[in-house]
PDB file of C-alpha atoms in Angstrom:
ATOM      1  CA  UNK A 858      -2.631  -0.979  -3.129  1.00  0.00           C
ATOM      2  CA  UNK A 859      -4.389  -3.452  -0.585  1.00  0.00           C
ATOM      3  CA  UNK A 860      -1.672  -4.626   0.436  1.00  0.00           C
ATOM      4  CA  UNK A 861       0.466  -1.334   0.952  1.00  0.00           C
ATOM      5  CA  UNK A 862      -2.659  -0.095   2.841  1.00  0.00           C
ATOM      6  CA  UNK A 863      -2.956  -2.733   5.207  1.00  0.00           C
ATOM      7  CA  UNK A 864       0.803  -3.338   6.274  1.00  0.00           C
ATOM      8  CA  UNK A 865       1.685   0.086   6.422  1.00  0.00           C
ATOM      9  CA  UNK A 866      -1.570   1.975   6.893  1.00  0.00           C
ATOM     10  CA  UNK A 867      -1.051   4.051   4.177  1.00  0.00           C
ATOM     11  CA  UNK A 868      -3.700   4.605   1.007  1.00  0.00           C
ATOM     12  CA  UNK A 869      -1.566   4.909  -2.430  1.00  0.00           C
ATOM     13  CA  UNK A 870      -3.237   6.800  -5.006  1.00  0.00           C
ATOM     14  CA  UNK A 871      -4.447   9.890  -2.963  1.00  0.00           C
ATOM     15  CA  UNK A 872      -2.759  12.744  -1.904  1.00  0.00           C
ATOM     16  CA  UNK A 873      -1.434  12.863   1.501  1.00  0.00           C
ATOM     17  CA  UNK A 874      -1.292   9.832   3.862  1.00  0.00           C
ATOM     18  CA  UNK A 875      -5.402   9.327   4.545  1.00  0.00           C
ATOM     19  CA  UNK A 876      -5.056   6.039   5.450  1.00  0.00           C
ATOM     20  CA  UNK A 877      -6.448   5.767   8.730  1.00  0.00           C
ATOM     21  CA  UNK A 878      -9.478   8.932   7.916  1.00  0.00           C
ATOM     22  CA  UNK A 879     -12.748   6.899   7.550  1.00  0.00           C
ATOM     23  CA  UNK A 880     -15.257   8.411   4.751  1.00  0.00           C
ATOM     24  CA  UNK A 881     -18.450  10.349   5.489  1.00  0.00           C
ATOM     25  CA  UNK A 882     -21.221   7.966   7.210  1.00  0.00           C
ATOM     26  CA  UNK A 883     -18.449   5.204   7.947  1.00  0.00           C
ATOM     27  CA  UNK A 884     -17.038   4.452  11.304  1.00  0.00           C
ATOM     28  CA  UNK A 885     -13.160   3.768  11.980  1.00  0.00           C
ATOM     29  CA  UNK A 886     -11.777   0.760  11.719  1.00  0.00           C
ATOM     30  CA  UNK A 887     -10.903  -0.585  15.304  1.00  0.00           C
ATOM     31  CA  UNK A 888      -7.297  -1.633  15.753  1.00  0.00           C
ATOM     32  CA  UNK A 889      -5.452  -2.715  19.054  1.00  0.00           C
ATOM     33  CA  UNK A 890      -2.934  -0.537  20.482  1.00  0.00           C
ATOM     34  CA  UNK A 891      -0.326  -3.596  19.423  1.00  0.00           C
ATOM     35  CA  UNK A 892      -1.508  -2.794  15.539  1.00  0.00           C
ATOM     36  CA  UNK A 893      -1.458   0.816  15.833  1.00  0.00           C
ATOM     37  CA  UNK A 894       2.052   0.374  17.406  1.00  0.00           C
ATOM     38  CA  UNK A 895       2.909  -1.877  14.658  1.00  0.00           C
ATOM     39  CA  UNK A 896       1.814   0.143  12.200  1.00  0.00           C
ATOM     40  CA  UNK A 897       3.635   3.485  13.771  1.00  0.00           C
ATOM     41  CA  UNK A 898       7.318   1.457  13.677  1.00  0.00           C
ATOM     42  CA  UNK A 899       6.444   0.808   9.920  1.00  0.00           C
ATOM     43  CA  UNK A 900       5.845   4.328   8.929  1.00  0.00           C
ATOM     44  CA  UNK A 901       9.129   5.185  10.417  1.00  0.00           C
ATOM     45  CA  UNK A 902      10.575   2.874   7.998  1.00  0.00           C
ATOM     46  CA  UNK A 903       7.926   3.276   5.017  1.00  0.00           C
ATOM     47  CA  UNK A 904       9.644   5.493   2.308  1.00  0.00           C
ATOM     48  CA  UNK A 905       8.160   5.364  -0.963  1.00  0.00           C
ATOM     49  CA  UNK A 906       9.769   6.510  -4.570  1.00  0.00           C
ATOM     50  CA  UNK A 907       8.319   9.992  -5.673  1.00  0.00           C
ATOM     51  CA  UNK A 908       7.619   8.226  -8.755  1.00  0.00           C
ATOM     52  CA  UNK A 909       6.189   5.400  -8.384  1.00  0.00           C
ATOM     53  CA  UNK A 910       3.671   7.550  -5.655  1.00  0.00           C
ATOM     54  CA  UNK A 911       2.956   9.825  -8.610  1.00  0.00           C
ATOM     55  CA  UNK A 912       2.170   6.661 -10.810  1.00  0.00           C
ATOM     56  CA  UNK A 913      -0.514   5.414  -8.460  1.00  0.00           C
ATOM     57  CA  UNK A 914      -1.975   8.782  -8.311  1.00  0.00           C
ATOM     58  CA  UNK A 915      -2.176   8.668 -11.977  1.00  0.00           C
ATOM     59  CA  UNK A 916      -3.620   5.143 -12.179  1.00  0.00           C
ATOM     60  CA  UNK A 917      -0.798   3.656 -14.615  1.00  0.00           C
ATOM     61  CA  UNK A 918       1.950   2.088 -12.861  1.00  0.00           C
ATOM     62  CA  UNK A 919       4.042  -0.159 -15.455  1.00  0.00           C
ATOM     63  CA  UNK A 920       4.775  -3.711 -13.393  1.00  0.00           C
ATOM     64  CA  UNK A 921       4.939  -7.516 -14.513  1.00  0.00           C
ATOM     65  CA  UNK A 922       3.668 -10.394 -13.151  1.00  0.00           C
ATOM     66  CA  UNK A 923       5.801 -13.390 -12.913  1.00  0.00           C
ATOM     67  CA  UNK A 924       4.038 -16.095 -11.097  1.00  0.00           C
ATOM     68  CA  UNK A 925       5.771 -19.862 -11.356  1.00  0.00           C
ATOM     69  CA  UNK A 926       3.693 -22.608 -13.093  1.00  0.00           C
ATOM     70  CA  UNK A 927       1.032 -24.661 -10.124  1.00  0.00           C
ATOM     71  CA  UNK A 928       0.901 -21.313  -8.056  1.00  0.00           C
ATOM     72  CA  UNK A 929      -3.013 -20.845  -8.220  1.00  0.00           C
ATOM     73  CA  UNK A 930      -4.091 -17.999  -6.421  1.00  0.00           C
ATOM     74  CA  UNK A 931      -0.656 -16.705  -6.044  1.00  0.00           C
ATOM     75  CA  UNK A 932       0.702 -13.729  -7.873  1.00  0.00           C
ATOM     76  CA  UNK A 933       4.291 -12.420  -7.917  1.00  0.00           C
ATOM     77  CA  UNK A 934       6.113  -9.206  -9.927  1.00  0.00           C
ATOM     78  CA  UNK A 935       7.917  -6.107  -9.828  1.00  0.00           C
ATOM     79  CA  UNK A 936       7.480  -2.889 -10.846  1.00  0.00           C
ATOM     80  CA  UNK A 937       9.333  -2.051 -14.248  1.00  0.00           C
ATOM     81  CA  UNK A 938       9.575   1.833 -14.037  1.00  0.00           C
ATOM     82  CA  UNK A 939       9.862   4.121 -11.172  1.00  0.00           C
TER      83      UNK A 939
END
């Protein structure tokens, strides 16, 4: 989710793309015009599965982790269904 929020700008888990819509009392996060340009060529590309955005919005997404022996601090997987 941290991830998928901060390369594409878009929060998983919530309905409709709030992403970039700080919370009450917070201030928006300042990004340069190169980000938000970066980010805008992204969402053009960004399509995510129905089901795997309903998943998130449920809380139980089905994935496994498959990290290589040594790799401390380094996770890999895929999602198994969606």
């Amino acid at each position: 989710k941290q991830w998928y929020l901060k390369k594409y700008g878009v929060e998983l888990g919530k309905k409709g793309k709030t992403g970039d819509k700080p919370k009450d009392g917070e201030e928006p996060e300042k990004k340069s015009g190169h980000v938000v340009a970066k980010l805008k060529a992204r969402a053009a590309k960004q399509k995510l599965d129905p089901v795997i955005s309903d998943q998130f919005q449920s809380g139980r997404l089905l994935a496994c982790i498959a990290s290589r022996p040594g790799q401390s601090g380094h996770c890999d997987g895929y999602i198994l269904e969606g």
